[in-house]
Amino acid sequence: MAHQTRARASLKKFLASDEDVQPVDKRSSELEEQILIDPAVLEALREVFLGTNVIEDESKIRRILDVRAEILRSWSEARDSFISIGRALISLEETLSKTEFQRLRSGSERVFPFSEATATQFRQIARAVDNGRLPYEACPGSYGTAYQITLLDDEQLAIARDRGLLRADVTRREITLLRQETRDKSLLPGRVNKSLLQEERKRLKRREQQISEELETILRRLKELSRLLDREDDDTE
């Protein structure tokens, strides 16, 4: 009984602290270990801590990598948890009669550590993932954000896909603004949502900066490789 109480308390805490997070695919411990030593990650750490002694401190680097792995697991578990709960509730709906399930819904908070409104969101997200409307890899780690995506109609979903909004790190605000913009457009053709456009511009500028930094890294490496190859050619002559 005490174990069940603690489990419910933990789940309530998880539901209460729902935020926009970026989930990752669940991986085996072997694959996680490979990620820990991913050269791209180590290169990123070198750039982040350039000019410091952190990269030379094995204990600090190991700690950073350990925390990174822990965060990746937590993000994955958050998404997997509410999808799993939704699927379980759907299976229960299929087991009970319509009247019985309605009784369960009305007493949801007495049986489960969440309200019927939250249970409805879990079920809708699970259905969207299982029928492919919301691809698993694009499902946000926040069930609130994931639920907002399930509310999009076919036209809105197509717009979201074209704008790159069907991604794991999309925010609830981006989806809400999209819904608002498309709703406004249906009433007043030709009008656009300025806030949504500003949000998209910020996101694209951040992406532009990331690409620019990646390109600089590639160019530096290419120059270094060219010097090494030229030196090798000189030595062989």
Short mmCIF file of C-alpha atoms in Angstrom, two decimals:
data_model
loop_
_atom_site.label_atom_id
_atom_site.label_comp_id
_atom_site.label_asym_id
_atom_site.label_seq_id
_atom_site.Cartn_x
_atom_site.Cartn_y
_atom_site.Cartn_z
CA MET A 1 0.00 0.00 0.00
CA ALA A 2 2.83 2.39 0.91
CA HIS A 3 4.54 1.55 -2.39
CA GLN A 4 1.36 2.38 -4.34
CA THR A 5 1.01 5.66 -2.45
CA ARG A 6 4.58 6.64 -3.33
CA ALA A 7 4.04 5.64 -6.95
CA ARG A 8 0.93 7.79 -7.19
CA ALA A 9 2.72 10.70 -5.55
CA SER A 10 5.56 10.42 -8.06
CA LEU A 11 3.16 10.36 -11.00
CA LYS A 12 1.25 13.35 -9.62
CA LYS A 13 4.52 15.24 -9.37
CA PHE A 14 5.33 14.34 -12.98
CA LEU A 15 1.92 15.50 -14.18
CA ALA A 16 2.08 18.73 -12.19
CA SER A 17 5.49 19.67 -13.58
CA ASP A 18 4.65 19.04 -17.24
CA GLU A 19 6.82 21.31 -19.37
CA ASP A 20 8.00 21.59 -22.94
CA VAL A 21 10.88 19.16 -23.13
CA GLN A 22 12.74 17.51 -25.95
CA PRO A 23 12.35 13.75 -25.87
CA VAL A 24 14.72 11.25 -27.40
CA ASP A 25 14.28 7.68 -28.53
CA LYS A 26 14.63 5.02 -25.85
CA ARG A 27 17.95 3.24 -26.24
CA SER A 28 19.62 0.20 -24.79
CA SER A 29 22.43 0.68 -22.30
CA GLU A 30 24.90 -0.41 -24.96
CA LEU A 31 23.78 2.27 -27.37
CA GLU A 32 23.73 4.87 -24.61
CA GLU A 33 27.37 4.07 -23.92
CA GLN A 34 28.14 4.70 -27.58
CA ILE A 35 26.40 8.07 -27.34
CA LEU A 36 28.51 9.02 -24.34
CA ILE A 37 31.66 8.80 -26.45
CA ASP A 38 30.13 10.24 -29.60
CA PRO A 39 32.88 12.33 -31.24
CA ALA A 40 30.32 15.01 -32.12
CA VAL A 41 29.43 15.40 -28.44
CA LEU A 42 33.07 15.61 -27.42
CA GLU A 43 33.71 18.16 -30.16
CA ALA A 44 30.78 20.22 -28.90
CA LEU A 45 32.22 20.13 -25.38
CA ARG A 46 35.59 21.27 -26.67
CA GLU A 47 33.95 24.27 -28.33
CA VAL A 48 31.75 25.05 -25.32
CA PHE A 49 34.66 24.97 -22.87
CA LEU A 50 37.24 26.50 -25.19
CA GLY A 51 39.72 28.54 -23.16
CA THR A 52 39.11 26.60 -19.94
CA ASN A 53 40.68 23.53 -18.36
CA VAL A 54 37.41 21.60 -18.21
CA ILE A 55 38.09 19.51 -21.30
CA GLU A 56 41.33 18.30 -19.70
CA ASP A 57 39.60 17.33 -16.45
CA GLU A 58 38.48 13.74 -17.00
CA SER A 59 36.30 13.66 -13.88
CA LYS A 60 34.36 16.78 -14.92
CA ILE A 61 33.89 15.57 -18.49
CA ARG A 62 32.72 12.18 -17.24
CA ARG A 63 30.28 13.90 -14.90
CA ILE A 64 28.91 16.05 -17.72
CA LEU A 65 28.47 12.98 -19.92
CA ASP A 66 26.82 11.03 -17.10
CA VAL A 67 24.34 13.85 -16.45
CA ARG A 68 23.67 14.09 -20.18
CA ALA A 69 22.84 10.37 -20.33
CA GLU A 70 20.56 10.71 -17.29
CA ILE A 71 18.71 13.60 -18.90
CA LEU A 72 18.29 11.69 -22.16
CA ARG A 73 16.77 8.77 -20.26
CA SER A 74 14.41 11.05 -18.33
CA TRP A 75 13.22 12.81 -21.48
CA SER A 76 12.55 9.48 -23.13
CA GLU A 77 10.75 8.11 -20.08
CA ALA A 78 8.51 11.20 -19.85
CA ARG A 79 7.19 10.73 -23.38
CA ASP A 80 6.97 6.96 -23.09
CA SER A 81 5.08 7.30 -19.80
CA PHE A 82 2.13 9.32 -21.04
CA ILE A 83 1.87 7.35 -24.29
CA SER A 84 1.89 4.11 -22.30
CA ILE A 85 -0.76 5.46 -19.91
CA GLY A 86 -2.92 6.48 -22.86
CA ARG A 87 -2.67 3.04 -24.43
CA ALA A 88 -3.55 1.39 -21.13
CA LEU A 89 -6.63 3.60 -20.77
CA ILE A 90 -7.70 2.79 -24.33
CA SER A 91 -7.40 -0.93 -23.62
CA LEU A 92 -9.53 -0.42 -20.52
CA GLU A 93 -12.12 1.44 -22.58
CA GLU A 94 -12.27 -1.53 -24.95
CA THR A 95 -12.68 -3.95 -22.04
CA LEU A 96 -15.51 -2.17 -20.23
CA SER A 97 -18.98 -1.50 -21.54
CA LYS A 98 -19.83 2.06 -22.52
CA THR A 99 -21.78 2.60 -19.30
CA GLU A 100 -19.04 1.07 -17.18
CA PHE A 101 -16.39 3.21 -18.80
CA GLN A 102 -18.46 6.35 -18.27
CA ARG A 103 -18.69 5.43 -14.58
CA LEU A 104 -14.91 5.05 -14.48
CA ARG A 105 -14.43 8.41 -16.18
CA SER A 106 -16.67 10.17 -13.68
CA GLY A 107 -14.64 8.72 -10.81
CA SER A 108 -11.27 9.00 -12.49
CA GLU A 109 -9.58 11.04 -9.75
CA ARG A 110 -10.67 8.50 -7.14
CA VAL A 111 -9.07 5.64 -9.06
CA PHE A 112 -6.14 7.25 -10.86
CA PRO A 113 -3.68 9.99 -9.85
CA PHE A 114 -5.02 12.36 -12.53
CA SER A 115 -8.25 13.95 -13.67
CA GLU A 116 -10.51 12.75 -16.47
CA ALA A 117 -9.42 15.77 -18.53
CA THR A 118 -5.82 14.59 -18.32
CA ALA A 119 -6.86 11.01 -19.04
CA THR A 120 -8.62 12.21 -22.19
CA GLN A 121 -5.43 13.91 -23.34
CA PHE A 122 -3.41 10.74 -22.74
CA ARG A 123 -5.87 8.65 -24.77
CA GLN A 124 -5.97 11.12 -27.64
CA ILE A 125 -2.17 11.34 -27.81
CA ALA A 126 -1.82 7.55 -27.79
CA ARG A 127 -4.36 7.22 -30.60
CA ALA A 128 -2.60 9.88 -32.67
CA VAL A 129 0.77 8.16 -32.23
CA ASP A 130 -0.58 4.70 -32.99
CA ASN A 131 -2.48 5.75 -36.11
CA GLY A 132 0.50 7.72 -37.42
CA ARG A 133 -1.13 11.13 -37.24
CA LEU A 134 1.55 12.16 -34.74
CA PRO A 135 4.78 10.23 -35.49
CA TYR A 136 6.40 8.86 -32.35
CA GLU A 137 9.75 10.50 -33.11
CA ALA A 138 8.00 13.88 -33.47
CA CYS A 139 5.98 13.55 -30.27
CA PRO A 140 7.03 16.22 -27.73
CA GLY A 141 8.03 15.23 -24.21
CA SER A 142 5.30 17.50 -22.85
CA TYR A 143 1.89 15.84 -22.96
CA GLY A 144 0.28 19.29 -22.98
CA THR A 145 2.12 20.19 -26.18
CA ALA A 146 1.50 16.77 -27.73
CA TYR A 147 -2.21 17.15 -27.01
CA GLN A 148 -2.27 20.54 -28.75
CA ILE A 149 -0.94 18.83 -31.88
CA THR A 150 -3.74 16.26 -31.76
CA LEU A 151 -6.26 19.13 -31.88
CA LEU A 152 -5.03 20.25 -35.31
CA ASP A 153 -7.32 19.45 -38.21
CA ASP A 154 -5.96 18.02 -41.47
CA GLU A 155 -5.27 21.43 -43.00
CA GLN A 156 -3.57 22.73 -39.86
CA LEU A 157 -1.55 19.54 -39.58
CA ALA A 158 -0.34 19.96 -43.16
CA ILE A 159 0.70 23.55 -42.42
CA ALA A 160 2.50 22.43 -39.26
CA ARG A 161 4.35 19.78 -41.25
CA ASP A 162 5.35 22.27 -43.96
CA ARG A 163 6.65 24.72 -41.34
CA GLY A 164 8.67 22.09 -39.53
CA LEU A 165 6.51 22.21 -36.42
CA LEU A 166 6.06 18.45 -36.19
CA ARG A 167 9.20 17.89 -34.19
CA ALA A 168 10.06 16.71 -30.70
CA ASP A 169 11.27 20.11 -29.47
CA VAL A 170 8.30 22.15 -30.66
CA THR A 171 6.79 24.34 -27.94
CA ARG A 172 3.18 24.60 -26.89
CA ARG A 173 3.27 28.28 -27.80
CA GLU A 174 4.23 27.51 -31.41
CA ILE A 175 1.33 25.10 -31.83
CA THR A 176 -1.11 27.41 -30.05
CA LEU A 177 -0.11 30.32 -32.27
CA LEU A 178 -0.54 28.14 -35.35
CA ARG A 179 -4.05 27.19 -34.27
CA GLN A 180 -4.86 30.82 -33.57
CA GLU A 181 -3.46 32.00 -36.90
CA THR A 182 -5.31 29.42 -38.97
CA ARG A 183 -8.51 30.07 -37.04
CA ASP A 184 -8.18 33.81 -37.67
CA LYS A 185 -7.45 33.22 -41.34
CA SER A 186 -10.66 31.26 -41.74
CA LEU A 187 -12.57 34.32 -40.52
CA LEU A 188 -10.47 37.05 -42.12
CA PRO A 189 -8.73 35.82 -45.28
CA GLY A 190 -5.40 37.47 -45.99
CA ARG A 191 -4.53 38.24 -42.37
CA VAL A 192 -1.54 36.63 -40.71
CA ASN A 193 -0.56 36.16 -37.11
CA LYS A 194 2.40 38.46 -36.44
CA SER A 195 3.39 36.66 -33.24
CA LEU A 196 3.60 33.33 -35.04
CA LEU A 197 5.70 34.80 -37.83
CA GLN A 198 8.05 36.40 -35.30
CA GLU A 199 8.35 33.08 -33.48
CA GLU A 200 9.17 31.29 -36.72
CA ARG A 201 11.74 33.95 -37.65
CA LYS A 202 13.48 33.55 -34.28
CA ARG A 203 13.61 29.79 -34.71
CA LEU A 204 15.03 30.07 -38.22
CA LYS A 205 17.63 32.61 -37.10
CA ARG A 206 18.75 30.25 -34.33
CA ARG A 207 18.99 27.47 -36.89
CA GLU A 208 20.92 29.76 -39.25
CA GLN A 209 23.41 30.50 -36.46
CA GLN A 210 23.82 26.80 -35.71
CA ILE A 211 24.43 25.99 -39.37
CA SER A 212 26.90 28.87 -39.64
CA GLU A 213 28.86 27.58 -36.65
CA GLU A 214 28.82 24.04 -38.02
CA LEU A 215 30.06 25.32 -41.39
CA GLU A 216 32.92 27.20 -39.74
CA THR A 217 33.95 24.03 -37.92
CA ILE A 218 33.86 22.06 -41.18
CA LEU A 219 35.90 24.69 -43.03
CA ARG A 220 38.53 24.77 -40.28
CA ARG A 221 38.80 21.00 -40.40
CA LEU A 222 39.08 21.00 -44.19
CA LYS A 223 41.92 23.52 -44.03
CA GLU A 224 43.67 21.42 -41.42
CA LEU A 225 43.28 18.30 -43.55
CA SER A 226 44.61 20.14 -46.59
CA ARG A 227 47.70 21.24 -44.65
CA LEU A 228 48.31 17.72 -43.41
CA LEU A 229 47.91 16.25 -46.88
CA ASP A 230 50.18 18.88 -48.45
CA ARG A 231 52.80 18.18 -45.81
CA GLU A 232 52.54 14.45 -46.49
CA ASP A 233 52.99 15.06 -50.22
CA ASP A 234 56.10 17.16 -49.57
CA ASP A 235 57.60 14.43 -47.39
CA THR A 236 57.11 11.79 -50.07
CA GLU A 237 58.75 13.82 -52.83
#
